[in-house]
PDB file of C-alpha atoms in Angstrom:
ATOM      1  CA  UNK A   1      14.035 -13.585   9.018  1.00  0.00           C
ATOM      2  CA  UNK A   2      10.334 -14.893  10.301  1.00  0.00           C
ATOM      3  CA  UNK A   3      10.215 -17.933  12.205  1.00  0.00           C
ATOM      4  CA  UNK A   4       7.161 -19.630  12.016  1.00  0.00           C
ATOM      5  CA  UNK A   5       5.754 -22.344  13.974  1.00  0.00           C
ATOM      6  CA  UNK A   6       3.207 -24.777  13.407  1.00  0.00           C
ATOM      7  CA  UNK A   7       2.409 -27.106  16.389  1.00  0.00           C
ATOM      8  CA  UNK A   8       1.196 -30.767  16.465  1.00  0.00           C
ATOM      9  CA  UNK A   9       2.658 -34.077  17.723  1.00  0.00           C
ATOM     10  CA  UNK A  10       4.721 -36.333  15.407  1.00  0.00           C
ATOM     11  CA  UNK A  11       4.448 -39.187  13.909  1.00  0.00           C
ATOM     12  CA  UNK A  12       1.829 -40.869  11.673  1.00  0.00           C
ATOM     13  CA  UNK A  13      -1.057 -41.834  14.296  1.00  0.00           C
ATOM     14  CA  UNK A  14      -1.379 -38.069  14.973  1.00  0.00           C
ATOM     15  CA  UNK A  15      -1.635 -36.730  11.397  1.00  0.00           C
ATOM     16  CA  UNK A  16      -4.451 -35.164  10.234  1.00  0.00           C
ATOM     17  CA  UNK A  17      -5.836 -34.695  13.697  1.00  0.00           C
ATOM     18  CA  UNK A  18      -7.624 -31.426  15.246  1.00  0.00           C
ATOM     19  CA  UNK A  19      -4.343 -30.995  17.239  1.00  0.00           C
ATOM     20  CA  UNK A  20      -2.125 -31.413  14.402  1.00  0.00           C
ATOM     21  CA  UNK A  21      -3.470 -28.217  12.839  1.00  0.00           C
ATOM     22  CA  UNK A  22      -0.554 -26.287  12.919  1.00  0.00           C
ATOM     23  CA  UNK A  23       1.297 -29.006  11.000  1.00  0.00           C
ATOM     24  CA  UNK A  24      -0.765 -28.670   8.619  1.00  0.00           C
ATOM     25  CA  UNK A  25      -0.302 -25.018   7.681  1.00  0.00           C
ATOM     26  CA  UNK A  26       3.001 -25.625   7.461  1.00  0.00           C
ATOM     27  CA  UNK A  27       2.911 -28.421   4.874  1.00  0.00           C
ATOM     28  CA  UNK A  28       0.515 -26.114   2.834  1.00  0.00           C
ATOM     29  CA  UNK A  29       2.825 -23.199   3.392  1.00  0.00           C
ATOM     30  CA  UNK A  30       5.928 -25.780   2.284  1.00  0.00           C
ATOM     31  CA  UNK A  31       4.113 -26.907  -0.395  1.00  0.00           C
ATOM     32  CA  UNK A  32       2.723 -23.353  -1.981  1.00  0.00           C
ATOM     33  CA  UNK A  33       6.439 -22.107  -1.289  1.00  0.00           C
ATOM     34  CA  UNK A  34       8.569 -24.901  -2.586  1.00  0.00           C
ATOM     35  CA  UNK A  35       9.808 -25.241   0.936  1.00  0.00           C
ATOM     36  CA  UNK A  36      11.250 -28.756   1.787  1.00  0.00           C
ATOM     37  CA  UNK A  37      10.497 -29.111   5.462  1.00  0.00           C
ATOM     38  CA  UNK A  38      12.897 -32.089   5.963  1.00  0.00           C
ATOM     39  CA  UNK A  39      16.147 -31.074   8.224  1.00  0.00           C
ATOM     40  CA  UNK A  40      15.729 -32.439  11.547  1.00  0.00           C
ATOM     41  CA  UNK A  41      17.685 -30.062  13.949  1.00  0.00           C
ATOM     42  CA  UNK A  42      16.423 -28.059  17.145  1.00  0.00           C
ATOM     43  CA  UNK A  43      14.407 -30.893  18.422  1.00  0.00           C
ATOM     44  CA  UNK A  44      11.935 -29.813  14.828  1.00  0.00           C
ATOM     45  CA  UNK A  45      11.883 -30.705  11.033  1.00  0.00           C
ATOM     46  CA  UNK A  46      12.654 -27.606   9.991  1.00  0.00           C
ATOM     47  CA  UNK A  47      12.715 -26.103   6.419  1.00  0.00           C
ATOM     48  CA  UNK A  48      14.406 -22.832   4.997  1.00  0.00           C
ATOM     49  CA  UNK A  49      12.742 -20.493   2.134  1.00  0.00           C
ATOM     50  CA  UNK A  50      11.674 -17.444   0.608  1.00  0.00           C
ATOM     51  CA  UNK A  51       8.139 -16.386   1.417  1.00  0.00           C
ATOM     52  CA  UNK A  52       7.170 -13.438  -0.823  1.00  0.00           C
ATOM     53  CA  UNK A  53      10.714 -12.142  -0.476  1.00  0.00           C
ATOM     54  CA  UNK A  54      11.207 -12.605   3.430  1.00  0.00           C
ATOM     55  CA  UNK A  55      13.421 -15.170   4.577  1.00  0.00           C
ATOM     56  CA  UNK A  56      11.803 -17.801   6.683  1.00  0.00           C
ATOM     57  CA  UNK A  57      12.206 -20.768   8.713  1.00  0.00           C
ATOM     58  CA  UNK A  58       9.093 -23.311   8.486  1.00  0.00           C
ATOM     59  CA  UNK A  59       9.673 -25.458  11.904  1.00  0.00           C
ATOM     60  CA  UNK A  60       7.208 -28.559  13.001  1.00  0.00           C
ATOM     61  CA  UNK A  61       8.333 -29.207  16.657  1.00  0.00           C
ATOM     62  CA  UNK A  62       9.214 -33.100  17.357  1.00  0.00           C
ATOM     63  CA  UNK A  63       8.693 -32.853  21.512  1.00  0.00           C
ATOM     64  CA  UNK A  64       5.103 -33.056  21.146  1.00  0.00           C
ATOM     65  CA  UNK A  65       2.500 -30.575  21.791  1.00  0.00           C
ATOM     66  CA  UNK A  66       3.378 -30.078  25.454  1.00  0.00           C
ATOM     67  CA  UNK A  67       6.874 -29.606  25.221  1.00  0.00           C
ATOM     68  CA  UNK A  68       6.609 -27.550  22.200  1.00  0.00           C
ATOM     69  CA  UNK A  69       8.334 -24.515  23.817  1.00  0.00           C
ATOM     70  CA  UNK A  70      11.684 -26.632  24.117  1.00  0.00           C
ATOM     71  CA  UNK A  71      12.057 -26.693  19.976  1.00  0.00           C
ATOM     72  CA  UNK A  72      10.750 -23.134  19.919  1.00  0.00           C
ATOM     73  CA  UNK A  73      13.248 -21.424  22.077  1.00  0.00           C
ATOM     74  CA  UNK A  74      16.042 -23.512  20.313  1.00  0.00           C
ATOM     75  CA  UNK A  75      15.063 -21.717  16.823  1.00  0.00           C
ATOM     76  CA  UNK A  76      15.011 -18.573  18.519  1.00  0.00           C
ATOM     77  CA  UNK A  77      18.010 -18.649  20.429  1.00  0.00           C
ATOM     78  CA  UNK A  78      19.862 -20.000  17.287  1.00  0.00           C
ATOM     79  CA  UNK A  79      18.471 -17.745  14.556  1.00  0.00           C
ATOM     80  CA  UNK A  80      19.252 -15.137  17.079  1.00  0.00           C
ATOM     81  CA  UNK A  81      14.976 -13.889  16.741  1.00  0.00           C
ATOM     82  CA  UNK A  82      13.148 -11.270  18.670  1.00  0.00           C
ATOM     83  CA  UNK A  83      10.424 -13.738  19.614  1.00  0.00           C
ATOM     84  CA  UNK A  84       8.346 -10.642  19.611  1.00  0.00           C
ATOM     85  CA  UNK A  85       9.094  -9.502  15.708  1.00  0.00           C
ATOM     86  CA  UNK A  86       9.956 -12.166  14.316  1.00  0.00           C
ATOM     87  CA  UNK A  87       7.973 -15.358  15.334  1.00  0.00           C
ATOM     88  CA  UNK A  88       4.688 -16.629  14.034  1.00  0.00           C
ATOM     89  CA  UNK A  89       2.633 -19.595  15.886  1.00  0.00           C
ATOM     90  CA  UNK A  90      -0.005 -21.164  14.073  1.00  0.00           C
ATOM     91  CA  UNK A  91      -2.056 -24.148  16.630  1.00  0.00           C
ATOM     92  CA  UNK A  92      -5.691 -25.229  17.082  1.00  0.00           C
ATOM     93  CA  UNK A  93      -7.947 -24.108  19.429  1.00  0.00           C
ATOM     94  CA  UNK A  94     -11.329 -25.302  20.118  1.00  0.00           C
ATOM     95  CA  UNK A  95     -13.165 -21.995  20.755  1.00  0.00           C
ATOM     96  CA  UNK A  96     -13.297 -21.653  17.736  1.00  0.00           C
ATOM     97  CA  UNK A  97     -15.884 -23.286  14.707  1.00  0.00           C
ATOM     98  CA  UNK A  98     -13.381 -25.103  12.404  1.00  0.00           C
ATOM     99  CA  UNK A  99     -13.335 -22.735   8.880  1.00  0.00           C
ATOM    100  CA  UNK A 100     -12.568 -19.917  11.273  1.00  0.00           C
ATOM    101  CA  UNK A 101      -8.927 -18.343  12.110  1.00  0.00           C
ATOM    102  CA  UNK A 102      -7.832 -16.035  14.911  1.00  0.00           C
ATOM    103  CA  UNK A 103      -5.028 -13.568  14.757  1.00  0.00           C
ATOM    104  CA  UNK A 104      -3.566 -12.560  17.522  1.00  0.00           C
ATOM    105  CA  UNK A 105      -0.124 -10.059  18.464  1.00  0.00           C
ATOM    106  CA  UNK A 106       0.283 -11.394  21.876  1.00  0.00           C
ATOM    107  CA  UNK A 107      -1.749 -13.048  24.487  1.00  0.00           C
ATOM    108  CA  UNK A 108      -2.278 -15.522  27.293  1.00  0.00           C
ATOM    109  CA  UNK A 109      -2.031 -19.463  26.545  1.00  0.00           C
ATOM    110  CA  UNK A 110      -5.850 -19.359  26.857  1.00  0.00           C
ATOM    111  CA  UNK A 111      -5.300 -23.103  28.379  1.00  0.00           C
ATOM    112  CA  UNK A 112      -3.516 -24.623  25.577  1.00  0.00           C
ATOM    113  CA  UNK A 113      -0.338 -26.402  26.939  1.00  0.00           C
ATOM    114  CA  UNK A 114       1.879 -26.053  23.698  1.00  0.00           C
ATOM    115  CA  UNK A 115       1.318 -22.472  24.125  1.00  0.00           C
ATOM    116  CA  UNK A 116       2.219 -22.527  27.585  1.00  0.00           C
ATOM    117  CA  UNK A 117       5.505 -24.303  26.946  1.00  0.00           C
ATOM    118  CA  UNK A 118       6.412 -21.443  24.997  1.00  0.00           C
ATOM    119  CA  UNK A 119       5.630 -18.934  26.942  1.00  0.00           C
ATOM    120  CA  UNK A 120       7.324 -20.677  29.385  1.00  0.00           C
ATOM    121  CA  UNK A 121      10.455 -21.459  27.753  1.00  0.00           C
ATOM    122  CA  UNK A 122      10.924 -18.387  25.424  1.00  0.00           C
ATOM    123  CA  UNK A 123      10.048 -15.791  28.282  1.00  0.00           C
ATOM    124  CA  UNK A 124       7.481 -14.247  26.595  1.00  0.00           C
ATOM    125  CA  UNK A 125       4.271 -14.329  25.701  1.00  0.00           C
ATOM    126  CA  UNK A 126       4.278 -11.454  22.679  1.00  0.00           C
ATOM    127  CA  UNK A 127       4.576 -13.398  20.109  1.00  0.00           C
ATOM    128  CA  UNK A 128       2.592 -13.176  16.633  1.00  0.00           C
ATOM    129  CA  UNK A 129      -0.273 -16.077  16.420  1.00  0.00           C
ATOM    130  CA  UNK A 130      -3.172 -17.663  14.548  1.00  0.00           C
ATOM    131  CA  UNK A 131      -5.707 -19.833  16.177  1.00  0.00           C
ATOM    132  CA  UNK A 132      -7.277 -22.042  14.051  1.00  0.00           C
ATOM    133  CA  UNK A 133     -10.494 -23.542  14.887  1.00  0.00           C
ATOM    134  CA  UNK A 134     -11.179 -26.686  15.669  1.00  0.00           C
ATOM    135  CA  UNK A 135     -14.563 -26.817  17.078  1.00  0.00           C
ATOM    136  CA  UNK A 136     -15.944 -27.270  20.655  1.00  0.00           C
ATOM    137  CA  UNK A 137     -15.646 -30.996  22.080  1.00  0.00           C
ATOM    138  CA  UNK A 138     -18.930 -32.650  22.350  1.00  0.00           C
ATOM    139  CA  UNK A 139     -19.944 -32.962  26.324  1.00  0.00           C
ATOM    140  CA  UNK A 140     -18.646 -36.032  27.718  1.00  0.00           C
ATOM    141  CA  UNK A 141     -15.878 -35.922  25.245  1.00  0.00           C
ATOM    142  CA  UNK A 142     -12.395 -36.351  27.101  1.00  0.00           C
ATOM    143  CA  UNK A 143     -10.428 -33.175  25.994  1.00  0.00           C
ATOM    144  CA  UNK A 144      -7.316 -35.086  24.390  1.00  0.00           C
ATOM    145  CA  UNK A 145      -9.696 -37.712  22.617  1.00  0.00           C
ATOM    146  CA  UNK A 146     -11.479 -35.033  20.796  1.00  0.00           C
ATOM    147  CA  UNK A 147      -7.947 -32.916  19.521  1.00  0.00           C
ATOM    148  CA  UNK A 148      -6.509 -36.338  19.350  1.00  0.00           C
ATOM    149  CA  UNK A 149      -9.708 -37.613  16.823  1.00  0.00           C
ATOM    150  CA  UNK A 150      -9.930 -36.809  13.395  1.00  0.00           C
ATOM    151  CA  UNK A 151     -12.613 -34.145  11.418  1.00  0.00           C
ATOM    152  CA  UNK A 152     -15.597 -34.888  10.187  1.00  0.00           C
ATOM    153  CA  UNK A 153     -15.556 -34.877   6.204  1.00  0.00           C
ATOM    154  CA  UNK A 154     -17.766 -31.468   6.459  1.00  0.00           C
ATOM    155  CA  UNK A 155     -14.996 -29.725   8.960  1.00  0.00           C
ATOM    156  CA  UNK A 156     -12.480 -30.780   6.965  1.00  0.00           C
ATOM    157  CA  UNK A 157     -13.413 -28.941   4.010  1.00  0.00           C
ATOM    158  CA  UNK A 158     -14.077 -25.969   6.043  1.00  0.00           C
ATOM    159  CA  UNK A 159     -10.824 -26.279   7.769  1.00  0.00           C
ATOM    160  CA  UNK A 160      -9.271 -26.696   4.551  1.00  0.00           C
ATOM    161  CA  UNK A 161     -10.530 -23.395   3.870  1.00  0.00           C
ATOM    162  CA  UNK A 162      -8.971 -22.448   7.121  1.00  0.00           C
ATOM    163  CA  UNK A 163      -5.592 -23.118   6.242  1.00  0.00           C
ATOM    164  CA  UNK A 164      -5.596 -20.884   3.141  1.00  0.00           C
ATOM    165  CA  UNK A 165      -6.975 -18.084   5.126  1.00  0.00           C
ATOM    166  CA  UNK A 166      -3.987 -18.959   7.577  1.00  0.00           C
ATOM    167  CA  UNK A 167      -1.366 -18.730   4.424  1.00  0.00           C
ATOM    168  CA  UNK A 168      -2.910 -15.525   3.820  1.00  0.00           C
ATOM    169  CA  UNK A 169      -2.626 -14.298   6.885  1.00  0.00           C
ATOM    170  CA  UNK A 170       0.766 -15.367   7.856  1.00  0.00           C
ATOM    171  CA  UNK A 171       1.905 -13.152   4.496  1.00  0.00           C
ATOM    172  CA  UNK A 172       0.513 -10.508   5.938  1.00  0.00           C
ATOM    173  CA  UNK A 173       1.379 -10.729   9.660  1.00  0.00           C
ATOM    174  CA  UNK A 174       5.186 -10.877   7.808  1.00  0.00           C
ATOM    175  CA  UNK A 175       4.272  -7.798   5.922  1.00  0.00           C
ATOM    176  CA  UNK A 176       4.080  -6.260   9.199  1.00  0.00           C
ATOM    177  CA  UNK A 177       0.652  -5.765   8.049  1.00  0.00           C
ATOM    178  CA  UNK A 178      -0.753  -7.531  11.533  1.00  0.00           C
ATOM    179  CA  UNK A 179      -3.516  -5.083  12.377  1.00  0.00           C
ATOM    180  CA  UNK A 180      -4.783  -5.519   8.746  1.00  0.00           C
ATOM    181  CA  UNK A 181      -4.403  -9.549   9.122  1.00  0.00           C
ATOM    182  CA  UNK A 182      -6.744  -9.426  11.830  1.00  0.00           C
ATOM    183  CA  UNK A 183      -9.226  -7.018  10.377  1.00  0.00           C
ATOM    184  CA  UNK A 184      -9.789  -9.515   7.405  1.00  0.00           C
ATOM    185  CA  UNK A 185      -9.808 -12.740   8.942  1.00  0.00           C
ATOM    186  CA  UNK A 186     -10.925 -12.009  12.811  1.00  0.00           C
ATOM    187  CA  UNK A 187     -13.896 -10.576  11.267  1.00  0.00           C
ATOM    188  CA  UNK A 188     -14.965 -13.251   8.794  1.00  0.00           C
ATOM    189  CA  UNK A 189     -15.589 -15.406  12.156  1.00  0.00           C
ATOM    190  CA  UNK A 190     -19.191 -16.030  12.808  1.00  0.00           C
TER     191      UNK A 190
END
């Protein structure tokens, strides 16, 4: 069984935002998947399903971003997961031009705080996980303004394009096909 994450803050003001990302892969994957991501346990709406024959657990956290970690390691610890096998992350991150995705096996929390709650509460920081971009903030942006703010009409649609690569990705990254996951979409990154 794959657990996989996607993290953003709840409730409607923060929908559709740059920091909301990860929500939003999840709703795609729910919706692609017939997936019904509607049971409230383990501080998370979480949804149970069949991805390309591997069992998975879709889970939106409900702490908000920063606390993300406590919902995470709840999942884990419950599903009895290897954190390292069997959990995916999917979050935004403003290195990178929205339209483009980064795959990761393991890594730092590069700064972001949901990340670091994770890492923090699971013990680890090997864990499967796909970036997806965001954009830079503009200077003399505050940082939580900008992930807080909506896309522009144009990054939308390329972030829209995002998320499918993400789907994609995620597929593979369950195929244990990880190496080949970031070899296709790492490289389409300009």
């Amino acid at each position: 069984m794959f657990l996989i994450v996607g993290l953003g803050n709840p409730t409607k003001q923060y929908e559709k935002t740059r920091h909301n990302i990860g929500f939003d892969v999840m709703d795609a994957l729910a919706d692609k998947y017939n997936i019904s991501i509607s049971e409230n346990k383990h501080k998370a709406l979480c949804g149970k399903g069949v991805i390309e024959g591997m069992k998975v657990v879709l889970a939106k956290p409900q702490t908000y971003m920063n606390l993300s970690g406590e919902s995470v390691a709840e999942l884990v610890n419950y599903y009895k997961l290897d954190p390292e096998s069997e959990l995916i992350v999917v979050f935004d991150d403003i290195s990178l031009e929205p339209g483009n995705i980064r795959i990761r096996k393991k890594g730092s929390a590069g700064g972001h705080n949901g990340i670091k709650n994770i890492i923090a509460m699971t013990g680890t920081q090997n864990f499967m996980r796909i970036k997806v971009g965001v954009g830079e903030k503009p200077k003399g942006w505050d940082l939580a303004d900008y992930v807080l703010g909506h896309f522009s009409t144009e990054d939308r649609a390329k972030v829209e394009e995002a998320i499918g690569h993400a789907m994609d990705a995620t597929v593979l990254m369950m195929q244990g096909e990880v190496d080949k996951a970031m070899n296709d979409y790492n490289s389409k990154n300009k």
